[in-house]
């Protein structure tokens, strides 16, 4: 998934997906998610937990759609639902509509597990949102 937007103050991560994708059903039945990021140059892993809302055909979706490039929009004009078993791996003619298949996954972050790898000894910390502030503690890596 491509991370499309962040809002540090609101603790929000945003990505886009196809409404027809099986993961949307999964997210709607269980909103608890974990994200895994690894930055090779910074030697840093983040495990981020939170809860998501799936936005479709609403103000959030319209705003994100209006900001997306023509190139990104092409993904949502594909006729077959993601994951459909098919004899033909080449996608057929694009659908007229695309926005109808477009969904925004917005996650409110509750906790972050930070791991920094280094030869002298790894470092690890946990950050948990506690109502109005982050509570942080070191952890043994
Ligand atoms: C570079 C790259 C970027 C991707 N970006 C997205 C994305 O932004 N949204 C998305 O739904 N899938 C994205 N995918 C595809 C997903 O990894 C995944 O294969 C797809 O969503 C199907 O998942 P599902 O059938 O389990 O729902 C991307 C894949 C790659 C390799």
Coordinates of N, CA, C and O and ligand atoms in Angstrom, one line a residue:
X1 N 0.9 -1.2 0.0 CA 0.0 0.0 0.0 C 0.9 1.2 0.0 O 1.9 1.3 0.7
X2 N 0.5 2.2 -0.7 CA 1.2 3.5 -0.8 C 0.6 4.4 0.3 O -0.6 4.6 0.4
X3 N 1.5 4.9 1.2 CA 1.0 5.9 2.2 C 0.7 7.2 1.4 O 1.7 7.8 0.9
X4 N -0.5 7.6 1.4 CA -0.9 8.8 0.6 C -0.9 10.1 1.3 O -0.7 11.1 0.7
X5 N -1.1 10.0 2.6 CA -1.1 11.3 3.4 C -1.0 10.9 4.9 O -1.3 9.8 5.3
X6 N -0.5 11.9 5.6 CA -0.4 11.8 7.0 C -0.8 13.1 7.7 O -0.7 14.1 7.1
X7 N -1.2 13.0 8.9 CA -1.5 14.1 9.7 C -1.1 13.8 11.1 O -1.7 13.1 11.9
X8 N 0.1 14.4 11.5 CA 0.8 14.0 12.8 C -0.1 14.5 13.9 O -0.2 13.8 14.9
X9 N -0.7 15.7 13.8 CA -1.5 16.2 14.9 C -2.7 15.4 15.2 O -3.1 15.1 16.3
X10 N -3.3 14.9 14.1 CA -4.6 14.1 14.2 C -4.2 12.6 14.4 O -5.1 11.8 14.5
X11 N -2.9 12.3 14.2 CA -2.5 10.9 14.3 C -3.1 10.0 13.2 O -3.5 8.9 13.4
X12 N -3.2 10.6 12.0 CA -3.9 9.9 10.9 C -2.9 9.5 9.8 O -2.0 10.2 9.4
X13 N -3.1 8.3 9.3 CA -2.5 7.7 8.1 C -3.5 7.4 7.1 O -4.6 6.9 7.4
X14 N -3.2 7.7 5.8 CA -4.3 7.6 4.8 C -3.7 6.7 3.6 O -2.6 7.0 3.2
X15 N -4.5 5.8 3.2 CA -4.1 5.1 1.9 C -5.4 4.9 1.1 O -6.5 5.1 1.6
X16 N -5.2 4.6 -0.2 CA -6.3 4.4 -1.1 C -6.4 2.9 -1.5 O -5.4 2.2 -1.6
X17 N -7.6 2.5 -1.8 CA -7.7 1.1 -2.3 C -9.0 1.0 -3.1 O -9.8 1.9 -3.2
X18 N -9.2 -0.2 -3.7 CA -10.4 -0.5 -4.5 C -11.5 -1.0 -3.6 O -11.2 -2.0 -2.8
X19 N -12.6 -0.4 -3.7 CA -13.7 -0.9 -2.8 C -14.1 -2.3 -3.0 O -14.5 -3.0 -2.0
X20 N -13.8 -2.9 -4.2 CA -14.1 -4.3 -4.5 C -13.1 -5.3 -3.9 O -13.3 -6.5 -4.0
X21 N -12.0 -4.7 -3.4 CA -10.9 -5.6 -2.9 C -11.3 -6.3 -1.7 O -12.0 -5.7 -0.8
X22 N -10.9 -7.6 -1.5 CA -11.3 -8.3 -0.3 C -10.9 -7.6 1.0 O -11.5 -7.8 2.0
X23 N -9.8 -6.9 1.0 CA -9.4 -6.3 2.2 C -10.4 -5.3 2.8 O -10.4 -5.0 4.0
X24 N -11.2 -4.7 1.9 CA -12.2 -3.7 2.4 C -13.2 -4.4 3.3 O -13.6 -3.9 4.4
X25 N -13.7 -5.6 2.8 CA -14.6 -6.3 3.7 C -14.0 -6.7 5.0 O -14.6 -6.5 6.1
X26 N -12.7 -7.1 5.0 CA -12.0 -7.4 6.2 C -11.9 -6.2 7.1 O -12.1 -6.3 8.3
X27 N -11.6 -5.0 6.6 CA -11.4 -3.8 7.4 C -12.8 -3.4 8.0 O -12.8 -2.8 9.0
X28 N -13.8 -3.6 7.2 CA -15.1 -3.2 7.7 C -15.6 -4.1 8.8 O -16.4 -3.7 9.7
X29 N -15.2 -5.4 8.8 CA -15.6 -6.3 9.9 C -14.7 -6.2 11.1 O -15.1 -6.5 12.2
X30 N -13.5 -5.8 10.8 CA -12.5 -5.6 12.0 C -11.6 -4.4 11.7 O -10.7 -4.5 10.8
X31 N -11.9 -3.3 12.4 CA -11.2 -2.0 12.0 C -9.8 -1.9 12.6 O -9.1 -1.0 12.3
X32 N -9.4 -2.9 13.4 CA -8.1 -2.9 14.1 C -7.0 -3.3 13.0 O -7.1 -4.4 12.5
X33 N -6.1 -2.4 12.8 CA -5.0 -2.7 11.8 C -3.6 -2.5 12.4 O -3.4 -1.8 13.4
X34 N -2.6 -3.1 11.7 CA -1.2 -2.8 12.1 C -0.5 -2.5 10.8 O -0.8 -3.2 9.7
X35 N 0.3 -1.5 10.8 CA 1.1 -1.1 9.6 C 2.5 -1.5 9.9 O 3.0 -1.3 11.1
X36 N 3.3 -2.0 8.9 CA 4.7 -2.2 9.1 C 5.5 -1.4 8.1 O 5.2 -1.4 6.9
X37 N 6.4 -0.6 8.7 CA 7.3 0.3 7.8 C 8.7 -0.1 8.1 O 9.1 -0.3 9.3
X38 N 9.6 -0.2 7.1 CA 11.0 -0.3 7.4 C 11.8 0.6 6.5 O 11.5 0.6 5.3
X39 N 12.6 1.5 7.1 CA 13.4 2.4 6.3 C 14.9 1.8 6.4 O 15.5 1.9 7.4
X40 N 15.3 1.3 5.2 CA 16.7 0.7 5.2 C 17.8 1.7 5.5 O 18.7 1.3 6.3
X41 N 17.7 2.9 5.0 CA 18.8 3.9 5.3 C 18.8 4.3 6.7 O 19.9 4.4 7.3
X42 N 17.6 4.5 7.3 CA 17.6 4.9 8.7 C 17.6 3.7 9.7 O 17.7 3.9 10.9
X43 N 17.6 2.5 9.1 CA 17.7 1.2 9.9 C 16.6 1.2 10.9 O 16.8 0.9 12.1
X44 N 15.4 1.7 10.5 CA 14.3 1.9 11.5 C 13.1 1.1 11.1 O 12.7 1.3 9.9
X45 N 12.6 0.3 12.0 CA 11.3 -0.3 11.7 C 10.2 0.3 12.6 O 10.5 0.6 13.8
X46 N 9.0 0.6 12.0 CA 7.9 1.0 12.8 C 6.8 0.1 12.7 O 6.4 -0.4 11.6
X47 N 6.2 -0.3 13.8 CA 5.0 -1.1 13.8 C 3.9 -0.2 14.4 O 4.0 0.1 15.6
X48 N 3.0 0.1 13.6 CA 2.0 1.1 14.0 C 0.6 0.5 14.1 O 0.2 -0.2 13.1
X49 N -0.1 0.7 15.2 CA -1.4 0.1 15.3 C -2.4 1.2 15.4 O -2.2 2.2 16.0
X50 N -3.6 0.9 14.9 CA -4.7 1.8 15.0 C -6.0 1.2 14.5 O -6.1 0.0 14.3
X51 N -7.0 2.1 14.3 CA -8.3 1.7 13.8 C -8.6 2.5 12.6 O -8.3 3.7 12.5
X52 N -9.3 1.8 11.6 CA -9.5 2.5 10.4 C -11.0 2.7 10.1 O -11.9 2.1 10.7
X53 N -11.3 3.8 9.3 CA -12.6 4.0 8.7 C -12.4 3.9 7.2 O -11.4 4.4 6.7
X54 N -13.3 3.2 6.6 CA -13.3 3.1 5.1 C -14.3 4.2 4.6 O -15.4 4.2 4.9
X55 N -13.7 5.1 3.7 CA -14.6 6.1 3.2 C -14.9 5.8 1.7 O -13.9 5.6 0.9
X56 N -16.1 5.9 1.3 CA -16.5 5.6 0.0 C -17.7 6.6 -0.4 O -18.6 6.7 0.4
X57 N -17.5 7.3 -1.5 CA -18.6 8.2 -2.0 C -19.0 9.2 -0.9 O -20.2 9.4 -0.8
X58 N -18.0 9.7 -0.2 CA -18.4 10.7 0.8 C -17.4 11.9 0.6 O -16.6 11.9 -0.4
X59 N -17.4 12.9 1.5 CA -16.6 14.1 1.3 C -15.1 13.7 1.3 O -14.3 14.3 0.5
X60 N -14.7 12.8 2.2 CA -13.3 12.4 2.3 C -12.8 11.8 1.0 O -11.8 12.1 0.4
X61 N -13.7 10.9 0.5 CA -13.3 10.2 -0.8 C -13.3 11.2 -2.0 O -12.4 11.2 -2.8
X62 N -14.2 12.1 -2.0 CA -14.3 13.1 -3.1 C -13.0 14.0 -3.0 O -12.4 14.3 -4.1
X63 N -12.6 14.4 -1.8 CA -11.5 15.3 -1.7 C -10.2 14.5 -2.2 O -9.4 15.1 -2.9
X64 N -10.0 13.3 -1.7 CA -8.8 12.5 -2.1 C -8.8 12.2 -3.6 O -7.8 12.3 -4.2
X65 N -10.0 11.9 -4.1 CA -10.1 11.6 -5.6 C -9.7 12.9 -6.4 O -9.0 12.8 -7.4
X66 N -10.2 14.0 -5.9 CA -9.9 15.3 -6.7 C -8.4 15.6 -6.6 O -7.9 16.2 -7.5
X67 N -7.7 15.1 -5.6 CA -6.2 15.4 -5.5 C -5.4 14.3 -6.2 O -4.2 14.5 -6.3
X68 N -6.0 13.2 -6.6 CA -5.2 12.1 -7.2 C -4.9 12.4 -8.7 O -5.7 13.1 -9.4
X69 N -3.8 11.8 -9.2 CA -3.4 12.1 -10.5 C -4.2 11.2 -11.5 O -4.8 10.1 -11.0
X70 N -4.3 11.5 -12.7 CA -4.9 10.7 -13.8 C -4.4 9.3 -13.8 O -5.1 8.3 -13.9
X71 N -3.1 9.2 -13.6 CA -2.4 7.9 -13.5 C -2.9 7.0 -12.4 O -3.1 5.8 -12.6
X72 N -3.0 7.6 -11.2 CA -3.5 6.8 -10.1 C -4.9 6.4 -10.3 O -5.3 5.3 -9.9
X73 N -5.7 7.3 -10.9 CA -7.1 7.0 -11.1 C -7.4 5.8 -12.0 O -8.4 5.1 -11.9
X74 N -6.4 5.5 -12.9 CA -6.6 4.4 -13.9 C -6.8 3.1 -13.2 O -7.6 2.3 -13.7
X75 N -6.2 2.9 -12.0 CA -6.4 1.6 -11.3 C -7.8 1.3 -11.0 O -8.2 0.2 -10.9
X76 N -8.6 2.4 -10.8 CA -10.0 2.2 -10.4 C -11.0 2.0 -11.5 O -12.2 1.8 -11.3
X77 N -10.5 2.2 -12.8 CA -11.3 2.0 -14.0 C -11.2 0.6 -14.5 O -11.8 0.3 -15.5
X78 N -10.5 -0.3 -13.8 CA -10.4 -1.7 -14.2 C -11.7 -2.4 -14.0 O -12.3 -2.3 -12.9
X79 N -12.1 -3.2 -15.1 CA -13.4 -3.8 -15.0 C -13.5 -4.9 -14.0 O -14.5 -5.1 -13.3
X80 N -12.5 -5.8 -13.9 CA -12.5 -6.9 -13.0 C -12.1 -6.5 -11.6 O -11.2 -5.7 -11.4
X81 N -12.8 -7.1 -10.6 CA -12.5 -6.8 -9.2 C -11.1 -7.3 -8.9 O -10.8 -8.4 -9.4
X82 N -10.4 -6.6 -8.0 CA -9.1 -7.1 -7.6 C -9.2 -8.6 -7.1 O -10.1 -8.8 -6.3
X83 N -8.3 -9.4 -7.5 CA -8.3 -10.8 -7.0 C -9.2 -11.8 -7.8 O -9.2 -12.9 -7.5
X84 N -9.9 -11.3 -8.8 CA -10.8 -12.1 -9.6 C -9.9 -13.1 -10.4 O -8.9 -12.8 -11.0
X85 N -10.3 -14.4 -10.3 CA -9.6 -15.4 -11.1 C -9.9 -15.2 -12.5 O -11.1 -15.0 -12.9
X86 N -8.9 -15.2 -13.4 CA -9.2 -14.9 -14.8 C -8.3 -15.7 -15.8 O -7.2 -16.0 -15.4
X87 N -8.8 -15.9 -17.0 CA -8.0 -16.6 -18.0 C -7.1 -15.6 -18.7 O -6.2 -16.0 -19.3
X88 N -7.5 -14.4 -18.6 CA -6.8 -13.3 -19.4 C -6.1 -12.3 -18.4 O -6.7 -11.5 -17.8
X89 N -4.8 -12.4 -18.3 CA -4.1 -11.5 -17.4 C -4.0 -10.1 -17.9 O -3.7 -9.2 -17.1
X90 N -4.3 -9.9 -19.2 CA -4.3 -8.5 -19.7 C -5.7 -7.9 -19.4 O -6.7 -8.5 -19.8
X91 N -5.7 -6.8 -18.8 CA -7.0 -6.1 -18.4 C -7.7 -5.6 -19.7 O -7.1 -5.1 -20.6
X92 N -9.0 -5.8 -19.7 CA -9.8 -5.4 -20.8 C -10.0 -3.9 -20.9 O -9.3 -3.2 -20.2
X93 N -10.9 -3.5 -21.7 CA -11.1 -2.0 -21.8 C -11.5 -1.4 -20.5 O -12.3 -2.1 -19.7
X94 N -11.1 -0.2 -20.2 CA -11.4 0.4 -18.9 C -12.9 0.7 -18.7 O -13.5 1.0 -19.7
X95 N -13.3 0.7 -17.5 CA -14.7 1.1 -17.2 C -14.8 2.7 -17.4 O -13.8 3.4 -17.2
X96 N -16.0 3.1 -17.7 CA -16.3 4.5 -17.7 C -16.1 5.1 -16.3 O -15.4 6.1 -16.1
X97 N -16.6 4.4 -15.3 CA -16.6 5.0 -14.0 C -15.3 4.5 -13.2 O -14.8 3.4 -13.5
X98 N -14.8 5.3 -12.3 CA -13.7 4.9 -11.5 C -13.9 5.3 -10.0 O -13.6 4.5 -9.1
X99 N -14.5 6.4 -9.8 CA -14.7 6.9 -8.5 C -15.6 6.0 -7.7 O -15.4 5.8 -6.5
X100 N -16.5 5.3 -8.4 CA -17.4 4.3 -7.7 C -16.6 3.2 -7.0 O -17.1 2.6 -6.1
X101 N -15.4 2.9 -7.5 CA -14.6 1.8 -7.0 C -13.5 2.3 -6.0 O -12.7 1.5 -5.5
X102 N -13.5 3.6 -5.8 CA -12.4 4.2 -5.1 C -12.8 4.3 -3.6 O -13.8 4.8 -3.2
X103 N -11.8 3.8 -2.7 CA -12.1 3.9 -1.3 C -10.8 4.5 -0.6 O -9.7 4.3 -1.0
X104 N -11.1 5.2 0.4 CA -10.0 5.8 1.2 C -10.0 5.1 2.6 O -11.0 5.1 3.2
X105 N -8.8 4.6 3.0 CA -8.7 4.0 4.3 C -8.0 5.0 5.2 O -6.8 5.4 4.9
X106 N -8.7 5.4 6.2 CA -8.1 6.4 7.1 C -7.9 5.8 8.5 O -8.9 5.3 9.1
X107 N -6.7 5.9 8.9 CA -6.4 5.2 10.2 C -6.0 6.2 11.3 O -5.2 7.0 11.1
X108 N -6.6 6.0 12.5 CA -6.2 6.8 13.6 C -5.2 5.9 14.4 O -5.6 4.8 14.9
X109 N -4.0 6.4 14.6 CA -3.0 5.7 15.3 C -3.1 5.7 16.8 O -3.3 6.8 17.4
X110 N -3.0 4.5 17.4 CA -3.0 4.4 18.9 C -1.7 4.1 19.5 O -1.5 4.4 20.7
X111 N -0.9 3.3 18.7 CA 0.4 3.0 19.3 C 1.5 2.8 18.2 O 1.1 2.4 17.1
X112 N 2.7 3.0 18.6 CA 3.8 2.9 17.7 C 5.0 2.1 18.4 O 5.3 2.4 19.6
X113 N 5.4 1.1 17.8 CA 6.6 0.3 18.3 C 7.8 0.7 17.4 O 7.8 0.3 16.2
X114 N 8.7 1.4 17.9 CA 9.9 1.9 17.2 C 11.1 1.0 17.5 O 11.4 0.7 18.6
X115 N 11.8 0.5 16.4 CA 12.9 -0.3 16.6 C 14.1 0.2 15.7 O 13.9 0.4 14.5
X116 N 15.2 0.5 16.3 CA 16.3 1.1 15.6 C 17.5 0.1 15.7 O 17.9 -0.3 16.8
X117 N 17.9 -0.3 14.5 CA 19.0 -1.4 14.4 C 20.4 -0.7 14.4 O 20.6 0.2 13.6
X118 N 21.2 -1.2 15.3 CA 22.6 -0.7 15.2 C 23.6 -1.7 15.8 O 23.2 -2.5 16.6
X119 N 24.8 -1.7 15.3 CA 25.8 -2.7 15.7 C 26.0 -2.7 17.2 O 26.1 -3.8 17.8
X120 N 26.0 -1.6 17.8 CA 26.3 -1.4 19.2 C 25.2 -1.9 20.1 O 25.3 -1.9 21.3
X121 N 24.1 -2.3 19.5 CA 22.9 -2.8 20.3 C 21.7 -2.1 19.8 O 21.7 -0.9 19.6
X122 N 20.7 -2.8 19.5 CA 19.5 -2.2 19.0 C 18.7 -1.4 20.0 O 19.0 -1.7 21.2
X123 N 17.9 -0.5 19.6 CA 17.1 0.2 20.6 C 15.6 0.1 20.2 O 15.3 0.1 19.0
X124 N 14.8 0.1 21.2 CA 13.4 -0.1 20.9 C 12.6 0.7 21.9 O 12.9 0.8 23.1
X125 N 11.5 1.3 21.4 CA 10.6 2.1 22.3 C 9.2 1.9 21.9 O 8.9 1.6 20.7
X126 N 8.3 2.1 22.9 CA 6.9 2.0 22.6 C 6.2 3.4 22.9 O 6.5 4.0 24.0
X127 N 5.3 3.8 22.0 CA 4.6 5.0 22.2 C 3.1 4.7 22.2 O 2.6 4.0 21.3
X128 N 2.4 5.1 23.3 CA 0.9 4.8 23.3 C 0.2 6.1 23.5 O 0.5 6.9 24.4
X129 N -0.9 6.3 22.7 CA -1.7 7.5 22.9 C -2.6 7.3 24.1 O -3.4 6.3 24.1
X130 N -2.6 8.2 25.0 CA -3.4 8.0 26.2 C -4.3 9.3 26.4 O -4.0 10.2 27.2
X131 N -5.3 9.3 25.6 CA -6.3 10.4 25.7 C -5.9 11.7 25.1 O -6.4 12.2 24.2
X132 N -4.8 12.3 25.7 CA -4.4 13.6 25.2 C -2.8 13.7 25.0 O -2.3 14.8 24.8
X133 N -2.1 12.6 25.2 CA -0.7 12.7 25.1 C -0.1 11.3 24.8 O -0.8 10.3 25.0
X134 N 1.1 11.3 24.3 CA 1.8 10.0 24.0 C 2.5 9.6 25.3 O 3.2 10.4 25.9
X135 N 2.3 8.4 25.7 CA 3.1 7.8 26.8 C 4.2 6.9 26.2 O 3.9 6.1 25.3
X136 N 5.4 7.2 26.6 CA 6.5 6.4 25.9 C 7.3 5.7 26.9 O 7.4 6.1 28.1
X137 N 7.9 4.6 26.5 CA 8.8 3.8 27.3 C 9.8 3.0 26.5 O 9.5 2.7 25.3
X138 N 11.0 2.9 27.0 CA 11.9 2.0 26.3 C 11.6 0.6 26.5 O 11.0 0.2 27.6
X139 N 11.9 -0.3 25.5 CA 11.7 -1.7 25.6 C 13.0 -2.4 25.3 O 13.8 -1.9 24.5
X140 N 13.2 -3.6 25.9 CA 14.3 -4.4 25.5 C 14.0 -4.8 24.0 O 12.9 -5.2 23.7
X141 N 15.0 -4.7 23.1 CA 14.8 -5.0 21.7 C 14.5 -6.5 21.5 O 13.9 -6.9 20.6
Ligands
LIG1 C1 4.4 -0.5 -5.3 C2 3.0 -1.0 -4.9 C3 2.1 -0.2 -4.5 C4 0.8 -0.6 -4.2 N1 -0.1 0.3 -3.7 C5 -1.4 -0.1 -3.4 C6 -2.3 0.9 -2.9 O1 -2.0 2.1 -2.7 N2 -3.5 0.4 -2.6 C7 -3.9 -0.9 -2.7 O2 -5.0 -1.3 -2.4 N3 -3.0 -1.8 -3.2 C8 -1.7 -1.4 -3.5 N4 -0.8 -2.4 -4.0 C9 -1.3 -3.8 -4.1 C10 -1.3 -4.5 -2.8 O3 -0.1 -4.8 -2.3 C11 -2.2 -5.8 -2.9 O4 -1.5 -6.7 -3.8 C12 -3.6 -5.5 -3.5 O5 -4.1 -4.4 -2.8 C13 -4.5 -6.7 -3.4 O6 -4.7 -7.0 -2.0 P1 -6.0 -7.9 -1.5 O7 -6.5 -8.7 -2.7 O8 -5.5 -8.7 -0.4 O9 -7.1 -6.9 -1.1 C14 0.5 -1.9 -4.3 C15 1.4 -2.9 -4.7 C16 2.7 -2.4 -5.0 C17 3.7 -3.4 -5.4

